[in-house]
Amino acid sequence: MNRLLVSVKWLSLAAWCVALVAHVWVLLHWPVPSAVVQHLHRVQVGMTAGIFVVWWPTAWVAQRMTERHGGRAGQGVVQFSWSEALQGCPPWMRNTAYGLFIYTFINFFVSFGMGLTGAGTGDALGRMRMFSGLWLLFYGLAFAMMYSTLRTPSLIGQRSCSAGHAVRRGDNFCGQCGQPMPPQ
Ligand SMILES: [Zn+2]
């Protein structure tokens, strides 16, 4: 389980870095090498498809977080809260995530205004700007969710020692630091 979350975390971070480079590149109007232009469509499709790959486990984690709260409160409708979900992140990471929300929203409309339907260079740039902004948000959030969950396994109802290590059900000691666990 944790292995999957760790892989998703690093995959999201890698994709986020690609998105950041692409986004800054477009914003600064740097010339795009022709080799990249040839594969631009493939890159766009690949990066967009990758969002679904990392968001499948991310949505599962979000579901577990909501269920856990729902179970405790015993109420039917429980809202997912980003501030709770990102509890395990350092404040700067949480704030960056909120900033990305706002930025992507603004960027979406600004790049939409640049015209997206034509085949011209301006349209291609606008599209790239919009897409890379969305990638930044989705990969960034997936990374932050995984980071938070791995640091605070209790968020998804996993047992953890006081240092935050995940402890398997039925184990009497933490496998990482040896701390004794209270009986279940
Ligand atoms: Zn431990």
Short mmCIF file of N, CA and C and ligand atoms in Angstrom, two decimals:
data_model
loop_
_atom_site.label_atom_id
_atom_site.label_comp_id
_atom_site.label_asym_id
_atom_site.label_seq_id
_atom_site.Cartn_x
_atom_site.Cartn_y
_atom_site.Cartn_z
N MET A 1 0.83 -1.20 0.00
CA MET A 1 0.00 0.00 0.00
C MET A 1 0.87 1.26 0.00
N ASN A 2 1.77 1.32 1.02
CA ASN A 2 2.62 2.51 1.11
C ASN A 2 3.52 2.66 -0.10
N ARG A 3 3.90 1.49 -0.66
CA ARG A 3 4.77 1.54 -1.84
C ARG A 3 4.08 2.25 -2.99
N LEU A 4 2.80 1.94 -3.14
CA LEU A 4 2.02 2.57 -4.21
C LEU A 4 1.97 4.09 -3.98
N LEU A 5 1.72 4.47 -2.73
CA LEU A 5 1.62 5.90 -2.43
C LEU A 5 2.96 6.60 -2.67
N VAL A 6 4.05 5.92 -2.31
CA VAL A 6 5.37 6.51 -2.52
C VAL A 6 5.64 6.68 -4.02
N SER A 7 5.29 5.65 -4.82
CA SER A 7 5.50 5.76 -6.28
C SER A 7 4.69 6.90 -6.85
N VAL A 8 3.43 7.01 -6.42
CA VAL A 8 2.58 8.08 -6.93
C VAL A 8 3.14 9.44 -6.53
N LYS A 9 3.68 9.50 -5.32
CA LYS A 9 4.26 10.76 -4.84
C LYS A 9 5.40 11.22 -5.75
N TRP A 10 6.33 10.31 -6.04
CA TRP A 10 7.49 10.70 -6.86
C TRP A 10 7.11 10.92 -8.31
N LEU A 11 6.18 10.12 -8.80
CA LEU A 11 5.70 10.29 -10.18
C LEU A 11 5.06 11.67 -10.34
N SER A 12 4.26 12.05 -9.35
CA SER A 12 3.60 13.36 -9.39
C SER A 12 4.62 14.49 -9.35
N LEU A 13 5.64 14.31 -8.51
CA LEU A 13 6.65 15.35 -8.39
C LEU A 13 7.40 15.51 -9.71
N ALA A 14 7.76 14.37 -10.33
CA ALA A 14 8.48 14.41 -11.61
C ALA A 14 7.64 15.12 -12.67
N ALA A 15 6.35 14.74 -12.75
CA ALA A 15 5.46 15.34 -13.74
C ALA A 15 5.26 16.82 -13.44
N TRP A 16 5.21 17.15 -12.16
CA TRP A 16 5.02 18.56 -11.77
C TRP A 16 6.21 19.40 -12.26
N CYS A 17 7.42 18.83 -12.15
CA CYS A 17 8.62 19.55 -12.61
C CYS A 17 8.57 19.77 -14.12
N VAL A 18 8.14 18.74 -14.86
CA VAL A 18 7.99 18.87 -16.31
C VAL A 18 6.99 19.99 -16.61
N ALA A 19 5.88 19.98 -15.87
CA ALA A 19 4.84 20.99 -16.08
C ALA A 19 5.37 22.39 -15.80
N LEU A 20 6.16 22.50 -14.73
CA LEU A 20 6.70 23.80 -14.35
C LEU A 20 7.62 24.34 -15.45
N VAL A 21 8.50 23.49 -15.96
CA VAL A 21 9.41 23.90 -17.04
C VAL A 21 8.59 24.34 -18.25
N ALA A 22 7.60 23.52 -18.63
CA ALA A 22 6.77 23.84 -19.81
C ALA A 22 6.04 25.17 -19.59
N HIS A 23 5.51 25.35 -18.38
CA HIS A 23 4.70 26.54 -18.11
C HIS A 23 5.56 27.80 -18.15
N VAL A 24 6.70 27.76 -17.49
CA VAL A 24 7.58 28.92 -17.46
C VAL A 24 8.08 29.23 -18.88
N TRP A 25 8.39 28.16 -19.60
CA TRP A 25 8.86 28.30 -20.99
C TRP A 25 7.86 29.08 -21.83
N VAL A 26 6.59 28.70 -21.72
CA VAL A 26 5.54 29.35 -22.50
C VAL A 26 5.34 30.79 -22.02
N LEU A 27 5.35 30.97 -20.69
CA LEU A 27 5.12 32.31 -20.15
C LEU A 27 6.20 33.29 -20.60
N LEU A 28 7.43 32.80 -20.71
CA LEU A 28 8.55 33.68 -21.07
C LEU A 28 8.72 33.80 -22.58
N HIS A 29 7.84 33.09 -23.32
CA HIS A 29 7.89 33.12 -24.79
C HIS A 29 9.24 32.69 -25.33
N TRP A 30 9.87 31.73 -24.66
CA TRP A 30 11.13 31.23 -25.17
C TRP A 30 10.85 30.41 -26.43
N PRO A 31 11.76 30.45 -27.39
CA PRO A 31 11.55 29.65 -28.59
C PRO A 31 11.53 28.16 -28.25
N VAL A 32 10.60 27.45 -28.85
CA VAL A 32 10.47 26.01 -28.58
C VAL A 32 11.28 25.26 -29.63
N PRO A 33 12.21 24.39 -29.20
CA PRO A 33 13.01 23.63 -30.18
C PRO A 33 12.11 22.80 -31.09
N SER A 34 12.48 22.71 -32.37
CA SER A 34 11.60 22.05 -33.33
C SER A 34 11.37 20.58 -32.97
N ALA A 35 12.38 19.96 -32.34
CA ALA A 35 12.21 18.56 -31.94
C ALA A 35 11.06 18.42 -30.95
N VAL A 36 10.91 19.43 -30.10
CA VAL A 36 9.83 19.39 -29.10
C VAL A 36 8.49 19.67 -29.77
N VAL A 37 8.50 20.63 -30.74
CA VAL A 37 7.26 20.98 -31.43
C VAL A 37 6.65 19.75 -32.09
N GLN A 38 7.52 18.92 -32.69
CA GLN A 38 7.06 17.70 -33.37
C GLN A 38 6.28 16.78 -32.42
N HIS A 39 6.75 16.72 -31.18
CA HIS A 39 6.14 15.77 -30.23
C HIS A 39 5.23 16.45 -29.23
N LEU A 40 4.94 17.74 -29.50
CA LEU A 40 4.18 18.51 -28.53
C LEU A 40 2.83 17.88 -28.20
N HIS A 41 2.17 17.42 -29.26
CA HIS A 41 0.85 16.84 -29.05
C HIS A 41 0.94 15.60 -28.17
N ARG A 42 1.95 14.77 -28.46
CA ARG A 42 2.14 13.55 -27.68
C ARG A 42 2.43 13.87 -26.20
N VAL A 43 3.26 14.92 -26.02
CA VAL A 43 3.58 15.32 -24.65
C VAL A 43 2.31 15.77 -23.93
N GLN A 44 1.49 16.56 -24.63
CA GLN A 44 0.25 17.05 -24.02
C GLN A 44 -0.68 15.90 -23.66
N VAL A 45 -0.82 14.96 -24.57
CA VAL A 45 -1.70 13.81 -24.31
C VAL A 45 -1.15 12.98 -23.15
N GLY A 46 0.17 12.75 -23.19
CA GLY A 46 0.79 11.93 -22.15
C GLY A 46 0.67 12.56 -20.77
N MET A 47 0.95 13.85 -20.70
CA MET A 47 0.89 14.53 -19.40
C MET A 47 -0.55 14.57 -18.88
N THR A 48 -1.51 14.77 -19.80
CA THR A 48 -2.90 14.84 -19.37
C THR A 48 -3.39 13.46 -18.93
N ALA A 49 -2.99 12.41 -19.68
CA ALA A 49 -3.38 11.05 -19.29
C ALA A 49 -2.76 10.68 -17.94
N GLY A 50 -1.54 11.18 -17.71
CA GLY A 50 -0.85 10.88 -16.45
C GLY A 50 -1.62 11.37 -15.23
N ILE A 51 -2.39 12.45 -15.43
CA ILE A 51 -3.19 12.98 -14.32
C ILE A 51 -4.16 11.91 -13.82
N PHE A 52 -4.77 11.18 -14.76
CA PHE A 52 -5.71 10.14 -14.36
C PHE A 52 -5.00 9.02 -13.62
N VAL A 53 -3.77 8.74 -14.06
CA VAL A 53 -2.99 7.68 -13.40
C VAL A 53 -2.73 8.03 -11.94
N VAL A 54 -2.28 9.27 -11.68
CA VAL A 54 -1.97 9.63 -10.29
C VAL A 54 -3.22 9.99 -9.48
N TRP A 55 -4.29 10.40 -10.17
CA TRP A 55 -5.49 10.78 -9.42
C TRP A 55 -6.36 9.61 -9.03
N TRP A 56 -6.14 8.48 -9.63
CA TRP A 56 -6.91 7.31 -9.22
C TRP A 56 -6.56 6.95 -7.77
N PRO A 57 -5.27 6.74 -7.44
CA PRO A 57 -4.95 6.51 -6.02
C PRO A 57 -5.20 7.73 -5.15
N THR A 58 -5.04 8.93 -5.70
CA THR A 58 -5.26 10.14 -4.90
C THR A 58 -6.73 10.25 -4.49
N ALA A 59 -7.61 9.93 -5.42
CA ALA A 59 -9.04 9.98 -5.10
C ALA A 59 -9.40 8.91 -4.07
N TRP A 60 -8.74 7.77 -4.17
CA TRP A 60 -8.97 6.70 -3.20
C TRP A 60 -8.58 7.18 -1.79
N VAL A 61 -7.41 7.83 -1.71
CA VAL A 61 -6.94 8.37 -0.44
C VAL A 61 -7.95 9.39 0.11
N ALA A 62 -8.42 10.28 -0.79
CA ALA A 62 -9.39 11.30 -0.38
C ALA A 62 -10.66 10.64 0.15
N GLN A 63 -11.07 9.57 -0.52
CA GLN A 63 -12.26 8.82 -0.11
C GLN A 63 -12.08 8.24 1.29
N ARG A 64 -10.90 7.65 1.51
CA ARG A 64 -10.61 7.07 2.83
C ARG A 64 -10.64 8.13 3.92
N MET A 65 -10.11 9.31 3.61
CA MET A 65 -10.09 10.40 4.59
C MET A 65 -11.51 10.80 4.95
N THR A 66 -12.37 10.90 3.95
CA THR A 66 -13.75 11.33 4.18
C THR A 66 -14.51 10.26 4.95
N GLU A 67 -14.31 9.00 4.59
CA GLU A 67 -14.98 7.90 5.26
C GLU A 67 -14.64 7.87 6.74
N ARG A 68 -13.34 8.10 7.01
CA ARG A 68 -12.88 8.03 8.38
C ARG A 68 -13.64 9.06 9.24
N HIS A 69 -13.79 10.27 8.67
CA HIS A 69 -14.49 11.31 9.44
C HIS A 69 -15.97 11.00 9.53
N GLY A 70 -16.51 10.46 8.42
CA GLY A 70 -17.94 10.13 8.40
C GLY A 70 -18.24 9.08 9.45
N GLY A 71 -17.35 8.08 9.57
CA GLY A 71 -17.57 7.01 10.53
C GLY A 71 -17.61 7.53 11.94
N ARG A 72 -16.75 8.49 12.20
CA ARG A 72 -16.66 8.98 13.56
C ARG A 72 -17.87 9.85 13.91
N ALA A 73 -18.24 10.72 12.97
CA ALA A 73 -19.33 11.65 13.25
C ALA A 73 -20.68 10.95 13.17
N GLY A 74 -20.73 9.88 12.39
CA GLY A 74 -21.98 9.16 12.24
C GLY A 74 -23.01 9.92 11.42
N GLN A 75 -22.58 10.91 10.69
CA GLN A 75 -23.49 11.68 9.85
C GLN A 75 -23.41 11.19 8.42
N GLY A 76 -24.49 11.44 7.70
CA GLY A 76 -24.54 10.94 6.32
C GLY A 76 -23.61 11.70 5.39
N VAL A 77 -23.70 13.02 5.41
CA VAL A 77 -22.95 13.81 4.45
C VAL A 77 -21.70 14.40 5.11
N VAL A 78 -20.57 14.06 4.58
CA VAL A 78 -19.33 14.59 5.13
C VAL A 78 -18.58 15.28 4.00
N GLN A 79 -18.15 16.49 4.26
CA GLN A 79 -17.45 17.20 3.21
C GLN A 79 -15.96 16.96 3.32
N PHE A 80 -15.37 16.85 2.16
CA PHE A 80 -13.93 16.70 2.10
C PHE A 80 -13.29 18.06 2.36
N SER A 81 -12.28 18.09 3.23
CA SER A 81 -11.65 19.37 3.53
C SER A 81 -10.17 19.32 3.17
N TRP A 82 -9.77 20.26 2.32
CA TRP A 82 -8.37 20.28 1.90
C TRP A 82 -7.44 20.56 3.07
N SER A 83 -7.87 21.44 3.98
CA SER A 83 -6.95 21.79 5.08
C SER A 83 -6.71 20.56 5.96
N GLU A 84 -7.72 19.68 6.08
CA GLU A 84 -7.51 18.46 6.85
C GLU A 84 -6.70 17.46 6.07
N ALA A 85 -6.98 17.37 4.78
CA ALA A 85 -6.28 16.40 3.94
C ALA A 85 -4.79 16.71 3.87
N LEU A 86 -4.45 18.00 3.92
CA LEU A 86 -3.05 18.40 3.78
C LEU A 86 -2.39 18.66 5.14
N GLN A 87 -3.02 18.11 6.19
CA GLN A 87 -2.49 18.27 7.55
C GLN A 87 -1.02 17.86 7.69
N GLY A 88 -0.63 16.81 6.96
CA GLY A 88 0.72 16.28 7.11
C GLY A 88 1.77 17.08 6.35
N CYS A 89 1.35 18.09 5.59
CA CYS A 89 2.32 18.89 4.81
C CYS A 89 2.83 20.04 5.67
N PRO A 90 4.07 20.45 5.43
CA PRO A 90 4.54 21.68 6.10
C PRO A 90 3.72 22.87 5.57
N PRO A 91 3.58 23.94 6.38
CA PRO A 91 2.73 25.08 5.99
C PRO A 91 3.06 25.64 4.61
N TRP A 92 4.34 25.71 4.26
CA TRP A 92 4.68 26.32 2.96
C TRP A 92 4.11 25.49 1.81
N MET A 93 4.05 24.15 2.02
CA MET A 93 3.54 23.29 0.95
C MET A 93 2.03 23.46 0.81
N ARG A 94 1.37 23.57 1.98
CA ARG A 94 -0.08 23.79 1.96
C ARG A 94 -0.40 25.11 1.28
N ASN A 95 0.37 26.16 1.65
CA ASN A 95 0.10 27.47 1.06
C ASN A 95 0.38 27.48 -0.44
N THR A 96 1.42 26.74 -0.85
CA THR A 96 1.70 26.64 -2.29
C THR A 96 0.52 25.98 -2.99
N ALA A 97 -0.05 24.96 -2.36
CA ALA A 97 -1.19 24.26 -2.96
C ALA A 97 -2.37 25.21 -3.12
N TYR A 98 -2.66 26.02 -2.09
CA TYR A 98 -3.76 26.98 -2.19
C TYR A 98 -3.46 28.02 -3.27
N GLY A 99 -2.20 28.47 -3.30
CA GLY A 99 -1.80 29.44 -4.31
C GLY A 99 -1.99 28.89 -5.72
N LEU A 100 -1.69 27.58 -5.89
CA LEU A 100 -1.84 26.94 -7.20
C LEU A 100 -3.30 26.93 -7.64
N PHE A 101 -4.21 26.71 -6.67
CA PHE A 101 -5.64 26.73 -6.95
C PHE A 101 -6.01 28.05 -7.61
N ILE A 102 -5.63 29.15 -6.93
CA ILE A 102 -5.99 30.49 -7.38
C ILE A 102 -5.32 30.78 -8.71
N TYR A 103 -4.03 30.44 -8.78
CA TYR A 103 -3.28 30.75 -9.99
C TYR A 103 -3.86 30.02 -11.21
N THR A 104 -4.14 28.72 -11.04
CA THR A 104 -4.64 27.93 -12.16
C THR A 104 -5.98 28.46 -12.64
N PHE A 105 -6.80 28.89 -11.70
CA PHE A 105 -8.11 29.44 -12.03
C PHE A 105 -7.94 30.67 -12.91
N ILE A 106 -7.08 31.59 -12.48
CA ILE A 106 -6.84 32.82 -13.25
C ILE A 106 -6.21 32.49 -14.60
N ASN A 107 -5.20 31.61 -14.55
CA ASN A 107 -4.48 31.25 -15.77
C ASN A 107 -5.41 30.63 -16.81
N PHE A 108 -6.35 29.83 -16.31
CA PHE A 108 -7.29 29.15 -17.21
C PHE A 108 -8.05 30.17 -18.06
N PHE A 109 -8.55 31.22 -17.40
CA PHE A 109 -9.35 32.21 -18.13
C PHE A 109 -8.48 33.12 -18.99
N VAL A 110 -7.30 33.45 -18.48
CA VAL A 110 -6.40 34.30 -19.27
C VAL A 110 -6.01 33.59 -20.55
N SER A 111 -5.63 32.30 -20.43
CA SER A 111 -5.19 31.58 -21.62
C SER A 111 -6.36 31.28 -22.53
N PHE A 112 -7.55 31.15 -21.95
CA PHE A 112 -8.74 30.95 -22.77
C PHE A 112 -8.97 32.16 -23.67
N GLY A 113 -8.70 33.34 -23.08
CA GLY A 113 -8.86 34.58 -23.82
C GLY A 113 -7.86 34.72 -24.97
N MET A 114 -6.79 33.91 -24.90
CA MET A 114 -5.77 34.00 -25.96
C MET A 114 -6.22 33.29 -27.22
N GLY A 115 -7.37 32.63 -27.15
CA GLY A 115 -7.85 31.92 -28.33
C GLY A 115 -7.24 30.54 -28.38
N LEU A 116 -8.09 29.52 -28.45
CA LEU A 116 -7.57 28.16 -28.32
C LEU A 116 -7.94 27.27 -29.49
N THR A 117 -8.78 27.76 -30.36
CA THR A 117 -9.32 26.85 -31.37
C THR A 117 -8.51 26.84 -32.65
N GLY A 118 -7.80 27.93 -32.92
CA GLY A 118 -7.09 28.03 -34.18
C GLY A 118 -5.84 27.18 -34.24
N ALA A 119 -5.20 27.20 -35.40
CA ALA A 119 -4.00 26.40 -35.58
C ALA A 119 -2.74 27.27 -35.52
N GLY A 120 -2.93 28.57 -35.26
CA GLY A 120 -1.79 29.48 -35.23
C GLY A 120 -0.87 29.26 -34.05
N THR A 121 0.29 29.93 -34.11
CA THR A 121 1.26 29.77 -33.02
C THR A 121 0.71 30.29 -31.71
N GLY A 122 -0.03 31.43 -31.78
CA GLY A 122 -0.60 32.01 -30.57
C GLY A 122 -1.57 31.06 -29.90
N ASP A 123 -2.37 30.36 -30.72
CA ASP A 123 -3.32 29.41 -30.18
C ASP A 123 -2.61 28.23 -29.51
N ALA A 124 -1.56 27.76 -30.18
CA ALA A 124 -0.80 26.63 -29.63
C ALA A 124 -0.18 27.02 -28.30
N LEU A 125 0.31 28.26 -28.23
CA LEU A 125 0.91 28.74 -26.98
C LEU A 125 -0.14 28.85 -25.89
N GLY A 126 -1.31 29.40 -26.26
CA GLY A 126 -2.40 29.53 -25.30
C GLY A 126 -2.82 28.18 -24.76
N ARG A 127 -2.94 27.21 -25.67
CA ARG A 127 -3.31 25.85 -25.25
C ARG A 127 -2.28 25.29 -24.29
N MET A 128 -1.01 25.46 -24.67
CA MET A 128 0.07 24.92 -23.85
C MET A 128 0.07 25.59 -22.48
N ARG A 129 -0.22 26.89 -22.48
CA ARG A 129 -0.24 27.62 -21.23
C ARG A 129 -1.37 27.11 -20.33
N MET A 130 -2.52 26.87 -20.93
CA MET A 130 -3.66 26.39 -20.16
C MET A 130 -3.40 24.97 -19.64
N PHE A 131 -2.96 24.11 -20.55
CA PHE A 131 -2.71 22.72 -20.16
C PHE A 131 -1.66 22.63 -19.06
N SER A 132 -0.53 23.35 -19.27
CA SER A 132 0.55 23.20 -18.29
C SER A 132 0.14 23.78 -16.94
N GLY A 133 -0.76 24.79 -16.94
CA GLY A 133 -1.27 25.32 -15.68
C GLY A 133 -2.10 24.27 -14.95
N LEU A 134 -2.92 23.54 -15.73
CA LEU A 134 -3.74 22.48 -15.11
C LEU A 134 -2.86 21.35 -14.59
N TRP A 135 -1.83 21.01 -15.35
CA TRP A 135 -0.91 19.96 -14.89
C TRP A 135 -0.28 20.35 -13.57
N LEU A 136 0.14 21.63 -13.49
CA LEU A 136 0.77 22.11 -12.26
C LEU A 136 -0.15 21.88 -11.07
N LEU A 137 -1.41 22.22 -11.24
CA LEU A 137 -2.36 22.08 -10.15
C LEU A 137 -2.60 20.61 -9.79
N PHE A 138 -2.93 19.80 -10.80
CA PHE A 138 -3.31 18.42 -10.50
C PHE A 138 -2.14 17.58 -9.99
N TYR A 139 -0.99 17.71 -10.62
CA TYR A 139 0.17 16.95 -10.12
C TYR A 139 0.62 17.48 -8.76
N GLY A 140 0.54 18.81 -8.59
CA GLY A 140 0.94 19.40 -7.32
C GLY A 140 0.06 18.91 -6.18
N LEU A 141 -1.26 18.86 -6.43
CA LEU A 141 -2.18 18.41 -5.39
C LEU A 141 -1.99 16.92 -5.10
N ALA A 142 -1.77 16.14 -6.16
CA ALA A 142 -1.55 14.69 -5.96
C ALA A 142 -0.31 14.49 -5.10
N PHE A 143 0.75 15.22 -5.41
CA PHE A 143 1.98 15.10 -4.63
C PHE A 143 1.73 15.48 -3.17
N ALA A 144 1.06 16.62 -2.95
CA ALA A 144 0.82 17.09 -1.58
C ALA A 144 -0.05 16.10 -0.80
N MET A 145 -1.05 15.53 -1.47
CA MET A 145 -1.92 14.54 -0.81
C MET A 145 -1.12 13.32 -0.37
N MET A 146 -0.23 12.84 -1.28
CA MET A 146 0.57 11.65 -0.97
C MET A 146 1.55 11.97 0.16
N TYR A 147 2.16 13.14 0.06
CA TYR A 147 3.12 13.57 1.07
C TYR A 147 2.43 13.61 2.44
N SER A 148 1.27 14.24 2.48
CA SER A 148 0.52 14.39 3.72
C SER A 148 0.13 13.02 4.29
N THR A 149 -0.36 12.14 3.42
CA THR A 149 -0.83 10.83 3.87
C THR A 149 0.34 9.98 4.39
N LEU A 150 1.48 10.06 3.70
CA LEU A 150 2.62 9.25 4.12
C LEU A 150 3.19 9.75 5.44
N ARG A 151 3.07 11.05 5.68
CA ARG A 151 3.56 11.62 6.94
C ARG A 151 2.58 11.39 8.08
N THR A 152 1.29 11.34 7.74
CA THR A 152 0.25 11.19 8.77
C THR A 152 -0.69 10.06 8.37
N PRO A 153 -0.22 8.79 8.54
CA PRO A 153 -1.03 7.65 8.06
C PRO A 153 -2.41 7.57 8.72
N SER A 154 -2.54 8.19 9.90
CA SER A 154 -3.84 8.11 10.57
C SER A 154 -4.92 8.86 9.78
N LEU A 155 -4.51 9.72 8.86
CA LEU A 155 -5.47 10.45 8.02
C LEU A 155 -6.35 9.49 7.23
N ILE A 156 -5.78 8.35 6.83
CA ILE A 156 -6.59 7.38 6.08
C ILE A 156 -6.91 6.18 6.95
N GLY A 157 -6.85 6.39 8.26
CA GLY A 157 -7.27 5.34 9.18
C GLY A 157 -6.23 4.26 9.38
N GLN A 158 -4.99 4.50 8.95
CA GLN A 158 -3.93 3.53 9.19
C GLN A 158 -3.38 3.74 10.60
N ARG A 159 -2.96 2.64 11.23
CA ARG A 159 -2.34 2.80 12.54
C ARG A 159 -0.98 3.43 12.37
N SER A 160 -0.59 4.25 13.34
CA SER A 160 0.76 4.81 13.28
C SER A 160 1.29 5.00 14.69
N CYS A 161 2.60 4.95 14.83
CA CYS A 161 3.22 5.21 16.13
C CYS A 161 3.25 6.72 16.34
N SER A 162 3.76 7.18 17.49
CA SER A 162 3.71 8.61 17.76
C SER A 162 4.65 9.39 16.84
N ALA A 163 5.61 8.69 16.20
CA ALA A 163 6.50 9.37 15.26
C ALA A 163 5.88 9.44 13.86
N GLY A 164 4.70 8.83 13.71
CA GLY A 164 4.00 8.93 12.43
C GLY A 164 4.28 7.80 11.46
N HIS A 165 5.08 6.78 11.88
CA HIS A 165 5.33 5.64 10.99
C HIS A 165 4.07 4.78 10.88
N ALA A 166 3.83 4.26 9.69
CA ALA A 166 2.69 3.35 9.51
C ALA A 166 3.01 2.03 10.20
N VAL A 167 2.04 1.50 10.95
CA VAL A 167 2.23 0.24 11.64
C VAL A 167 1.16 -0.74 11.16
N ARG A 168 1.59 -1.94 10.81
CA ARG A 168 0.64 -2.94 10.30
C ARG A 168 -0.32 -3.37 11.39
N ARG A 169 -1.53 -3.68 10.97
CA ARG A 169 -2.55 -4.19 11.89
C ARG A 169 -2.02 -5.45 12.56
N GLY A 170 -2.16 -5.53 13.88
CA GLY A 170 -1.74 -6.74 14.59
C GLY A 170 -0.31 -6.68 15.10
N ASP A 171 0.50 -5.72 14.62
CA ASP A 171 1.87 -5.60 15.12
C ASP A 171 1.86 -4.92 16.49
N ASN A 172 2.73 -5.41 17.38
CA ASN A 172 2.80 -4.81 18.72
C ASN A 172 3.88 -3.75 18.83
N PHE A 173 4.75 -3.71 17.79
CA PHE A 173 5.83 -2.72 17.79
C PHE A 173 5.88 -2.03 16.44
N CYS A 174 6.34 -0.77 16.43
CA CYS A 174 6.55 -0.07 15.16
C CYS A 174 7.74 -0.72 14.45
N GLY A 175 7.57 -1.07 13.19
CA GLY A 175 8.63 -1.73 12.43
C GLY A 175 9.81 -0.82 12.14
N GLN A 176 9.60 0.50 12.24
CA GLN A 176 10.68 1.43 11.88
C GLN A 176 11.45 1.95 13.08
N CYS A 177 10.76 2.23 14.21
CA CYS A 177 11.49 2.77 15.35
C CYS A 177 11.38 1.87 16.58
N GLY A 178 10.60 0.79 16.48
CA GLY A 178 10.55 -0.16 17.57
C GLY A 178 9.67 0.24 18.75
N GLN A 179 8.99 1.36 18.59
CA GLN A 179 8.11 1.84 19.66
C GLN A 179 6.97 0.83 19.92
N PRO A 180 6.73 0.49 21.19
CA PRO A 180 5.62 -0.43 21.46
C PRO A 180 4.29 0.23 21.13
N MET A 181 3.34 -0.57 20.61
CA MET A 181 2.03 -0.03 20.25
C MET A 181 1.01 -0.50 21.28
N PRO A 182 0.03 0.33 21.59
CA PRO A 182 -1.01 -0.10 22.53
C PRO A 182 -1.80 -1.26 21.93
N PRO A 183 -2.27 -2.20 22.74
CA PRO A 183 -3.04 -3.32 22.20
C PRO A 183 -4.32 -2.81 21.55
N GLN A 184 -4.76 -3.49 20.48
CA GLN A 184 -5.94 -3.04 19.75
C GLN A 184 -7.22 -3.52 20.41
ZN ZN B 1 7.75 4.46 14.65
#
